[in-house]
């Protein structure tokens, strides 16, 4: 399957399409995030007739139901068919989200073209063209599969790709044909019309239920609370629309629509055109002074210095080289040839060009098919929040709906039995439904996230996905990149060791003035991709540090002496002024590749030519002639690595002068090398790293290092910062190349690697140590790949016990994060956004360390570039999660308590007065709900995570226990008041106003229930260890005291205007004190019960944790 293609379906009714991720598109690999099923349907006359008849006949109710269930909508409107007959398709993504798209088609005719792009970039014409548009991309039915425009150049060799570029440019007819398939090169992010945003928002089940509730309340003259719900709903809608519009504007600012570019068209003329007019297959001319890129293009000649910070968050300029057949990759791919591609949204700072020639690039992708387009689409259509808490919340609302149904039936029967009118029965029954399922529940539960997001912004942590904040409260694994995240961005030069005749010398610190190492110094001074922009060196920080140590200088060579070797403008490297060595020129560069772990250059000086190569010691050693490598080289590398040094090996190779180096493939240069030196660099931890890791360890949150660095270096840094704890043994998991077991699998070995071991420890084949809780493990990317492909049964155990993953490629980082999620872990990924984009997107909570306010690589961006943001984010996440958890319990307790009250009152055919409802709903519940959510996060991380399950035994026992206690108190006063000598039974009337609802039982139940609502907030409004104490939330504390005092005054003192306003009847003072006593006893029992449940559940959780540790 090519990057733009899809898997071939078993039949044309049910197809599967996959769109490549912009930055991680790989040969023969599917991008799961953008893979979906496509099912073809054809509408019929009778299905369409009944659809409209039922929609109009039910006043839109039937259509609204189908709007919520698009799968049922398309099944009702059409029947499944082959793609050739379809006029609709149902698209089901891998998150089970459904979209219905219209299928368009046209036949081949004189005026209508049916051209598509082949995988080699050429055009082909079909007899019939069928397509649909989904999430900004066009999917076309080609050769039995749905394909996007990314299909072009998806299966072509690098050599053929370079040769396919038309030397004289595309002809006008060819451009027109290509535009019919690829479309204009624009990425319109239109501001959705206001009515469309409102329409999408208010048709959600939540707002429909609110509309029904408000209608029932208005009919029942419950105007004030209905008005409050309307205000809350309007505020929620406005804030949602504002956030959506703000997101759209931010996307618009990221997408510069177009600008002028230089394009080679007919007869080789260089035309200045608008960027919206270019198509794949065009050849661009990149000006020497640089430009912005508005497409993805493959560099055909020369080199470019590019800033890709818009895409990666990494502002270090990168050198892009011309595409060539290096012998390593047979098929061109975005991932493998990223160093040859200038991506949309990046800025070309400078070009280096052939003498007398322009630097050219072949356009391969435009608009939303580009790298930047895919990232924009990822923001526009984000992965839905899939969190256990929200799934269980919906389940419990379903349970409440069932309770409401039985309440509806009970109310209908009782009121009918009492002789109430049909209208009153319907209104009372529906009113009970709105009590059981409170319409304010989602708003109250979301307020904690709102406050948490505001506090995060105050600490320079920006969030583009607020629903992810709650997920952060459940994080139990944090994956860290090493360089730039745990350690400082820069490296300090430590020492150089010369290798001569397979013998390694001593440490040399002052390398510029030492004559014995000048050959290695010359290699370091030339083997890089540095460039000078405005007289300042730019490039990889490691290259800059090493170059500055040499004392050499870099200049552009304007001489004509190198035209004979078809050189690009050579880079002139001058030795220090006091050196007798001649100048040298870099005439060919093979840029660094994380997959190859090396980079090379070809250098000329006077009458000689050499190739220099540098990279990881393991890789360089494998490319060198064995007789040039010291016998103890591996031991020396281990010794440096286990002390945390980063090592770079350097090698050379003599070349024949006059050879056509520009056409020499990379693999013929990078072989039979001679090892000449080893460079050690020091990478220091950031000041806060150790403290943060220690806090995570104390909170029992596992820290994992995922880096592209050397395994032993990573292990040393992990020890230093506390990821590898000193009281556990550390082991390396390795594989033996060429050694297989009886099942044909590569043999895995385990080797102990302690800090105090100076000698090499023996390897053991027994893998049972991986189940030992007192052992920690480290593994390299190559071994991880072996485990992934040959030992899939070990993968679950490996990701749970291994804390250091080294030499990991970007796609391996993503795979690790996804597999941690598969074994039930809630994963955060913290990185600098350069090589971590895929992993940041895959994690439950991706945290990008960037100076930008918002990053498109992750839902969270910290402007403070160290890992203290992880502690802040987890603390705020836990506070938000516990706030949502508390809000749910409080609102569920409130609704069910009121449900019990109304059931008792319906028994005598009455209810609360409107003002009694209003006092409970606004003065107590809404007031305390919003203020309790303001409680800040606790300063310290607790050693145990907060509960993530609202349907857990502990929460359900606590909730229903409180309901039972409150319910018994209400039943007690309901029965007790009927035994009093002064009691007057309620006599129902046919009227339904507040005056006719007044009853002594209603007054008694109202009085005693007031205190139970307050107690619910006192019990469930959690404080430490996840939130600060209630005392720290002054507004909530004052409000709770004020409400309690007010309720006591209402019960004890009969102030006629107030009691009349509330709809309460007079009763003796003695019985008022009895009600207050019942409420007090109920409150004490509720608090004691809650503490007992907490104590028992904590002991049970501790036993379960101990049992798991023992296992």
Short mmCIF file of C-alpha atoms in Angstrom, two decimals, residues 247-675:
data_model
loop_
_atom_site.label_atom_id
_atom_site.label_comp_id
_atom_site.label_asym_id
_atom_site.label_seq_id
_atom_site.Cartn_x
_atom_site.Cartn_y
_atom_site.Cartn_z
CA UNK A 247 -9.70 28.03 17.12
CA UNK A 248 -10.77 28.71 13.54
CA UNK A 249 -9.14 32.15 13.60
CA UNK A 250 -5.93 30.67 15.01
CA UNK A 251 -5.94 28.10 12.23
CA UNK A 252 -6.54 30.84 9.68
CA UNK A 253 -3.51 32.71 11.00
CA UNK A 254 -1.41 29.55 10.63
CA UNK A 255 -2.52 29.07 7.04
CA UNK A 256 -1.13 31.84 4.87
CA UNK A 257 -3.36 31.50 1.85
CA UNK A 258 -0.90 32.32 -0.93
CA UNK A 259 2.03 34.36 -2.16
CA UNK A 260 4.11 34.69 -5.30
CA UNK A 261 6.45 31.83 -6.28
CA UNK A 262 8.75 31.17 -9.21
CA UNK A 263 7.75 28.20 -11.39
CA UNK A 264 9.30 26.71 -14.52
CA UNK A 265 6.57 26.28 -17.12
CA UNK A 266 6.44 25.82 -20.92
CA UNK A 267 9.76 26.04 -22.78
CA UNK A 268 11.69 26.37 -19.54
CA UNK A 269 10.56 29.91 -18.79
CA UNK A 270 10.64 30.97 -15.14
CA UNK A 271 7.25 32.53 -14.36
CA UNK A 272 6.19 34.36 -11.24
CA UNK A 273 2.81 32.92 -10.26
CA UNK A 274 0.51 32.91 -7.31
CA UNK A 275 1.23 29.89 -5.08
CA UNK A 276 -2.41 28.80 -5.38
CA UNK A 277 -1.78 27.98 -9.06
CA UNK A 278 0.98 25.39 -8.62
CA UNK A 279 0.22 21.69 -8.99
CA UNK A 280 2.13 18.47 -8.22
CA UNK A 281 4.62 17.98 -11.05
CA UNK A 282 5.57 21.67 -11.22
CA UNK A 283 9.24 22.58 -10.79
CA UNK A 284 9.86 25.49 -8.41
CA UNK A 285 12.86 27.79 -8.43
CA UNK A 286 14.04 28.47 -4.88
CA UNK A 287 15.59 31.96 -4.73
CA UNK A 288 19.08 32.31 -3.14
CA UNK A 289 17.78 34.59 -0.40
CA UNK A 290 15.14 32.06 0.60
CA UNK A 291 11.33 32.08 0.69
CA UNK A 292 8.29 30.59 2.39
CA UNK A 293 7.11 27.21 1.12
CA UNK A 294 3.48 26.67 0.15
CA UNK A 295 3.71 23.00 -0.84
CA UNK A 296 5.76 19.87 -0.18
CA UNK A 297 8.58 19.72 -2.71
CA UNK A 298 11.55 17.41 -3.30
CA UNK A 299 14.87 19.19 -3.78
CA UNK A 300 16.30 18.30 -7.20
CA UNK A 301 19.69 20.03 -6.97
CA UNK A 302 21.76 22.10 -4.59
CA UNK A 303 21.07 22.42 -0.87
CA UNK A 304 18.76 24.59 1.23
CA UNK A 305 18.93 25.84 4.80
CA UNK A 306 15.40 25.55 6.19
CA UNK A 307 13.67 26.59 9.41
CA UNK A 308 10.95 24.01 10.26
CA UNK A 309 9.89 25.51 13.61
CA UNK A 310 6.34 25.96 12.34
CA UNK A 311 5.95 22.18 12.12
CA UNK A 312 8.30 20.80 14.76
CA UNK A 313 8.74 23.57 17.33
CA UNK A 314 12.51 23.24 16.75
CA UNK A 315 13.98 26.56 15.56
CA UNK A 316 17.40 25.14 14.61
CA UNK A 317 17.99 25.52 10.85
CA UNK A 318 18.17 22.23 8.96
CA UNK A 319 20.09 21.51 5.80
CA UNK A 320 18.12 19.88 2.98
CA UNK A 321 20.01 18.12 0.21
CA UNK A 322 19.05 17.04 -3.29
CA UNK A 323 17.29 13.69 -3.78
CA UNK A 324 19.53 10.89 -4.97
CA UNK A 325 19.63 7.11 -5.02
CA UNK A 326 21.76 6.41 -1.95
CA UNK A 327 21.17 2.67 -2.16
CA UNK A 328 19.48 2.47 1.24
CA UNK A 329 15.86 3.11 0.26
CA UNK A 330 14.48 1.62 -2.95
CA UNK A 331 11.11 3.39 -2.74
CA UNK A 332 10.65 7.09 -2.05
CA UNK A 333 8.79 7.90 1.15
CA UNK A 334 8.15 11.07 3.13
CA UNK A 335 9.64 9.55 6.28
CA UNK A 336 12.82 8.07 4.85
CA UNK A 337 13.62 11.02 2.58
CA UNK A 338 12.65 13.88 4.90
CA UNK A 339 16.12 15.40 4.47
CA UNK A 340 15.38 15.86 0.76
CA UNK A 341 11.93 17.41 1.16
CA UNK A 342 11.08 21.06 1.84
CA UNK A 343 7.75 20.97 3.65
CA UNK A 344 4.82 23.32 3.38
CA UNK A 345 4.86 25.97 6.09
CA UNK A 346 8.65 26.00 6.47
CA UNK A 347 10.92 28.90 5.62
CA UNK A 348 13.90 28.53 3.32
CA UNK A 349 16.62 30.77 4.78
CA UNK A 350 19.30 30.28 2.16
CA UNK A 351 20.21 28.16 -0.84
CA UNK A 352 23.53 26.86 -2.17
CA UNK A 353 23.43 26.34 -5.88
CA UNK A 354 25.23 25.03 -8.94
CA UNK A 355 27.34 27.57 -10.76
CA UNK A 356 25.04 29.45 -13.05
CA UNK A 357 22.02 27.30 -12.16
CA UNK A 358 18.96 27.75 -10.00
CA UNK A 359 18.10 25.53 -7.08
CA UNK A 360 15.01 23.57 -8.16
CA UNK A 361 12.41 21.52 -6.36
CA UNK A 362 9.67 19.20 -7.66
CA UNK A 363 6.21 19.79 -6.19
CA UNK A 364 4.81 16.47 -4.89
CA UNK A 365 1.93 17.53 -2.64
CA UNK A 366 -0.31 20.56 -2.36
CA UNK A 367 -3.07 21.92 -0.13
CA UNK A 368 -4.37 19.57 2.57
CA UNK A 369 -2.29 16.64 1.30
CA UNK A 370 0.90 18.36 2.50
CA UNK A 371 2.60 17.91 5.84
CA UNK A 372 1.18 21.14 7.17
CA UNK A 373 -2.23 20.31 5.72
CA UNK A 374 -2.32 17.03 7.60
CA UNK A 375 -1.42 18.80 10.86
CA UNK A 376 -4.14 21.39 10.26
CA UNK A 377 -6.62 18.56 9.67
CA UNK A 378 -5.48 16.89 12.89
CA UNK A 379 -6.44 20.06 14.77
CA UNK A 380 -9.73 20.48 12.92
CA UNK A 381 -10.75 16.85 13.52
CA UNK A 382 -9.07 15.88 16.81
CA UNK A 383 -9.10 12.48 18.42
CA UNK A 384 -12.15 12.29 20.73
CA UNK A 385 -11.53 12.20 24.44
CA UNK A 386 -11.75 8.54 25.37
CA UNK A 387 -11.66 8.55 29.15
CA UNK A 388 -13.17 6.03 31.53
CA UNK A 389 -14.66 8.76 33.73
CA UNK A 390 -16.80 10.20 30.92
CA UNK A 391 -17.87 6.78 29.66
CA UNK A 392 -19.06 5.82 33.13
CA UNK A 393 -20.76 9.19 33.55
CA UNK A 394 -22.91 8.46 30.51
CA UNK A 395 -23.70 5.00 31.88
CA UNK A 396 -24.84 6.48 35.18
CA UNK A 397 -26.98 9.06 33.41
CA UNK A 398 -28.54 6.08 31.66
CA UNK A 399 -29.24 4.54 35.08
CA UNK A 400 -30.78 7.84 36.22
CA UNK A 401 -32.94 7.78 33.08
CA UNK A 402 -34.24 4.33 34.08
CA UNK A 403 -34.96 5.64 37.60
CA UNK A 404 -36.74 8.59 35.99
CA UNK A 405 -38.86 6.21 33.90
CA UNK A 406 -40.05 4.32 36.98
CA UNK A 407 -40.67 7.65 38.71
CA UNK A 408 -42.69 8.70 35.69
CA UNK A 409 -44.82 5.55 35.93
CA UNK A 410 -45.21 5.94 39.72
CA UNK A 411 -46.26 9.58 39.38
CA UNK A 412 -48.73 8.82 36.62
CA UNK A 413 -50.36 6.03 38.65
CA UNK A 414 -50.51 7.90 41.98
CA UNK A 415 -51.81 11.16 40.55
CA UNK A 416 -54.33 9.34 38.38
CA UNK A 417 -55.46 7.42 41.46
CA UNK A 418 -55.76 10.74 43.34
CA UNK A 419 -58.01 12.11 40.61
CA UNK A 420 -55.61 14.65 39.05
CA UNK A 421 -56.20 15.90 35.52
CA UNK A 422 -54.33 14.40 32.58
CA UNK A 423 -52.48 17.68 31.98
CA UNK A 424 -51.33 17.86 35.57
CA UNK A 425 -50.22 14.20 35.52
CA UNK A 426 -48.10 14.75 32.39
CA UNK A 427 -46.49 17.93 33.72
CA UNK A 428 -45.80 16.40 37.16
CA UNK A 429 -44.37 13.21 35.63
CA UNK A 430 -42.10 15.16 33.26
CA UNK A 431 -41.11 17.45 36.12
CA UNK A 432 -39.94 14.39 38.05
CA UNK A 433 -37.80 13.34 35.09
CA UNK A 434 -36.05 16.73 35.10
CA UNK A 435 -35.41 16.30 38.82
CA UNK A 436 -33.78 12.87 38.46
CA UNK A 437 -31.56 13.90 35.51
CA UNK A 438 -30.51 17.49 36.40
CA UNK A 439 -30.01 19.60 33.25
CA UNK A 440 -27.25 21.59 34.98
CA UNK A 441 -25.07 18.47 35.50
CA UNK A 442 -22.73 18.88 32.46
CA UNK A 443 -22.22 22.58 33.13
CA UNK A 444 -21.40 21.98 36.79
CA UNK A 445 -19.01 19.14 35.94
CA UNK A 446 -17.21 21.24 33.34
CA UNK A 447 -16.59 24.23 35.58
CA UNK A 448 -13.64 22.48 37.29
CA UNK A 449 -11.92 22.08 33.90
CA UNK A 450 -12.52 25.77 33.17
CA UNK A 451 -10.86 26.86 36.43
CA UNK A 452 -7.97 24.40 35.92
CA UNK A 453 -7.32 25.71 32.40
CA UNK A 454 -7.24 29.26 33.72
CA UNK A 455 -4.74 28.33 36.44
CA UNK A 456 -2.56 26.50 33.88
CA UNK A 457 -2.52 29.58 31.66
CA UNK A 458 -1.32 31.66 34.61
CA UNK A 459 1.63 29.25 34.87
CA UNK A 460 2.47 29.56 31.15
CA UNK A 461 0.97 26.19 30.22
CA UNK A 462 -1.39 26.48 27.28
CA UNK A 463 -4.05 23.96 26.35
CA UNK A 464 -5.86 23.48 23.03
CA UNK A 465 -7.90 20.49 24.26
CA UNK A 466 -9.54 21.30 27.65
CA UNK A 467 -11.19 17.88 27.98
CA UNK A 468 -7.70 16.37 28.20
CA UNK A 469 -7.11 18.12 31.56
CA UNK A 470 -9.25 15.58 33.42
CA UNK A 471 -7.29 12.77 31.74
CA UNK A 472 -4.08 14.22 33.23
CA UNK A 473 -5.44 13.42 36.68
CA UNK A 474 -5.21 9.70 35.91
CA UNK A 475 -1.64 9.70 34.51
CA UNK A 476 0.46 6.83 35.85
CA UNK A 477 3.32 6.82 33.31
CA UNK A 478 5.29 9.81 31.99
CA UNK A 479 7.62 9.32 29.02
CA UNK A 480 10.43 11.85 28.68
CA UNK A 481 12.68 12.66 25.80
CA UNK A 482 16.26 13.16 27.07
CA UNK A 483 18.12 15.88 25.19
CA UNK A 484 16.47 19.26 25.65
CA UNK A 485 13.85 17.84 28.01
CA UNK A 486 15.65 16.16 30.92
CA UNK A 487 19.04 17.61 29.98
CA UNK A 488 20.20 20.96 28.69
CA UNK A 489 19.87 21.63 24.97
CA UNK A 490 23.58 22.28 24.55
CA UNK A 491 26.49 19.90 25.02
CA UNK A 492 29.88 20.69 26.50
CA UNK A 493 32.98 19.39 24.79
CA UNK A 494 34.82 17.02 27.14
CA UNK A 495 37.69 15.32 25.32
CA UNK A 496 38.96 13.79 22.08
CA UNK A 497 40.85 10.50 21.76
CA UNK A 498 42.84 9.74 18.64
CA UNK A 499 42.81 6.25 17.10
CA UNK A 500 45.98 5.43 15.20
CA UNK A 501 46.96 1.96 13.93
CA UNK A 502 44.13 0.37 15.91
CA UNK A 503 45.41 1.92 19.14
CA UNK A 504 43.51 4.57 21.06
CA UNK A 505 45.31 7.50 22.68
CA UNK A 506 44.71 9.52 25.83
CA UNK A 507 42.20 12.28 26.44
CA UNK A 508 42.99 15.54 24.62
CA UNK A 509 41.04 18.55 25.89
CA UNK A 510 42.67 21.47 23.99
CA UNK A 511 42.31 20.05 20.50
CA UNK A 512 42.89 23.20 18.43
CA UNK A 513 46.51 23.61 19.60
CA UNK A 514 47.47 19.91 19.68
CA UNK A 515 49.37 18.72 16.60
CA UNK A 516 48.83 15.01 17.34
CA UNK A 517 45.09 15.15 16.63
CA UNK A 518 44.87 17.49 13.63
CA UNK A 519 43.55 14.81 11.26
CA UNK A 520 40.61 14.15 13.60
CA UNK A 521 40.17 17.90 14.15
CA UNK A 522 39.99 18.38 10.39
CA UNK A 523 37.34 15.67 10.18
CA UNK A 524 35.30 17.37 12.92
CA UNK A 525 35.70 20.75 11.23
CA UNK A 526 34.32 19.45 7.93
CA UNK A 527 31.84 16.66 8.75
CA UNK A 528 28.72 18.71 9.47
CA UNK A 529 25.87 20.59 7.77
CA UNK A 530 26.56 23.99 9.31
CA UNK A 531 25.96 27.17 7.39
CA UNK A 532 26.57 30.85 7.90
CA UNK A 533 23.57 33.15 7.86
CA UNK A 534 24.32 36.83 8.50
CA UNK A 535 27.82 35.85 9.64
CA UNK A 536 26.45 33.54 12.33
CA UNK A 537 26.80 29.76 12.42
CA UNK A 538 23.54 27.85 12.22
CA UNK A 539 22.84 24.14 12.45
CA UNK A 540 22.75 21.26 14.88
CA UNK A 541 23.98 22.43 18.34
CA UNK A 542 26.28 19.40 18.56
CA UNK A 543 27.93 20.35 15.26
CA UNK A 544 28.28 23.98 16.37
CA UNK A 545 29.98 23.03 19.66
CA UNK A 546 32.40 20.62 18.02
CA UNK A 547 33.23 23.04 15.18
CA UNK A 548 33.94 25.89 17.58
CA UNK A 549 36.42 23.68 19.47
CA UNK A 550 38.51 23.18 16.33
CA UNK A 551 39.37 26.87 15.81
CA UNK A 552 38.50 26.56 12.11
CA UNK A 553 36.36 29.08 10.21
CA UNK A 554 33.67 28.50 7.59
CA UNK A 555 33.19 30.49 4.39
CA UNK A 556 31.34 30.09 1.10
CA UNK A 557 33.80 29.32 -1.71
CA UNK A 558 33.20 31.51 -4.74
CA UNK A 559 36.13 30.22 -6.75
CA UNK A 560 35.69 28.57 -10.13
CA UNK A 561 38.13 25.73 -9.45
CA UNK A 562 35.53 23.11 -8.63
CA UNK A 563 33.29 23.23 -11.68
CA UNK A 564 35.09 20.21 -13.05
CA UNK A 565 33.63 17.99 -10.37
CA UNK A 566 30.10 19.38 -10.85
CA UNK A 567 30.13 20.70 -7.34
CA UNK A 568 27.48 22.73 -5.70
CA UNK A 569 28.95 25.91 -4.33
CA UNK A 570 31.61 24.34 -2.05
CA UNK A 571 31.95 25.29 1.59
CA UNK A 572 35.45 26.55 2.34
CA UNK A 573 36.91 25.48 5.68
CA UNK A 574 39.93 27.49 6.83
CA UNK A 575 42.24 26.27 9.61
CA UNK A 576 43.41 28.66 12.36
CA UNK A 577 45.72 31.45 11.21
CA UNK A 578 48.77 29.98 12.96
CA UNK A 579 48.27 26.58 11.29
CA UNK A 580 50.37 25.40 8.37
CA UNK A 581 47.57 23.18 7.04
CA UNK A 582 45.94 24.15 3.74
CA UNK A 583 42.30 25.17 3.26
CA UNK A 584 39.81 22.46 2.31
CA UNK A 585 36.41 22.43 0.65
CA UNK A 586 33.30 20.39 1.36
CA UNK A 587 32.02 19.34 -2.05
CA UNK A 588 29.41 16.73 -1.09
CA UNK A 589 27.30 16.20 2.03
CA UNK A 590 25.32 13.16 3.12
CA UNK A 591 23.11 14.62 5.84
CA UNK A 592 22.53 13.01 9.21
CA UNK A 593 19.79 10.38 9.37
CA UNK A 594 18.42 9.08 12.66
CA UNK A 595 17.77 5.77 10.91
CA UNK A 596 21.35 5.49 9.65
CA UNK A 597 22.83 7.12 12.81
CA UNK A 598 25.57 8.90 10.85
CA UNK A 599 26.47 11.65 8.40
CA UNK A 600 29.31 11.99 5.87
CA UNK A 601 31.07 14.56 3.73
CA UNK A 602 33.49 14.51 0.81
CA UNK A 603 36.34 16.99 1.17
CA UNK A 604 39.02 18.15 -1.28
CA UNK A 605 42.33 19.80 -0.41
CA UNK A 606 45.09 20.64 -2.86
CA UNK A 607 45.71 17.30 -4.64
CA UNK A 608 43.75 14.87 -2.42
CA UNK A 609 40.17 13.91 -1.72
CA UNK A 610 38.77 12.28 1.42
CA UNK A 611 35.47 11.20 2.90
CA UNK A 612 34.85 11.82 6.57
CA UNK A 613 32.08 10.07 8.47
CA UNK A 614 30.87 10.57 12.03
CA UNK A 615 28.04 9.07 14.05
CA UNK A 616 27.23 6.66 16.85
CA UNK A 617 30.20 4.49 17.87
CA UNK A 618 28.27 1.29 17.19
CA UNK A 619 27.36 2.32 13.65
CA UNK A 620 30.77 3.77 12.71
CA UNK A 621 32.53 0.69 14.07
CA UNK A 622 30.35 -1.53 11.85
CA UNK A 623 31.40 0.49 8.77
CA UNK A 624 35.13 0.46 9.53
CA UNK A 625 37.66 -2.12 8.49
CA UNK A 626 38.09 -4.41 11.53
CA UNK A 627 41.88 -4.03 11.56
CA UNK A 628 41.51 -0.26 12.22
CA UNK A 629 39.33 -0.68 15.33
CA UNK A 630 41.12 -1.10 18.71
CA UNK A 631 40.38 -4.34 20.55
CA UNK A 632 39.27 -2.46 23.66
CA UNK A 633 37.17 0.08 21.73
CA UNK A 634 33.84 -1.37 22.94
CA UNK A 635 34.98 -1.30 26.57
CA UNK A 636 36.13 2.32 26.29
CA UNK A 637 32.78 3.29 24.76
CA UNK A 638 30.94 1.58 27.62
CA UNK A 639 33.12 3.27 30.22
CA UNK A 640 32.34 6.75 28.87
CA UNK A 641 28.68 5.97 28.27
CA UNK A 642 27.99 4.66 31.75
CA UNK A 643 29.28 7.98 33.11
CA UNK A 644 26.78 9.88 30.98
CA UNK A 645 28.99 11.15 28.17
CA UNK A 646 27.66 11.38 24.64
CA UNK A 647 30.09 9.81 22.19
CA UNK A 648 30.76 10.52 18.53
CA UNK A 649 33.04 8.24 16.53
CA UNK A 650 34.96 9.66 13.54
CA UNK A 651 36.28 7.76 10.50
CA UNK A 652 37.85 8.56 7.13
CA UNK A 653 38.37 7.11 3.68
CA UNK A 654 40.76 8.08 0.87
CA UNK A 655 39.04 8.75 -2.47
CA UNK A 656 40.29 9.00 -6.03
CA UNK A 657 40.80 12.59 -7.12
CA UNK A 658 38.67 13.58 -10.13
CA UNK A 659 35.89 11.05 -9.54
CA UNK A 660 32.34 12.23 -10.10
CA UNK A 661 31.50 12.53 -6.41
CA UNK A 662 28.11 14.15 -7.03
CA UNK A 663 26.91 10.91 -8.61
CA UNK A 664 28.55 8.59 -6.10
CA UNK A 665 25.94 6.69 -4.05
CA UNK A 666 26.13 6.99 -0.31
CA UNK A 667 26.67 3.30 0.43
CA UNK A 668 29.83 3.19 -1.69
CA UNK A 669 31.31 6.05 0.37
CA UNK A 670 30.27 4.79 3.81
CA UNK A 671 32.12 1.48 3.74
CA UNK A 672 35.65 0.21 4.38
CA UNK A 673 36.35 3.22 6.59
CA UNK A 674 39.33 3.80 8.86
CA UNK A 675 38.54 4.69 12.46
#
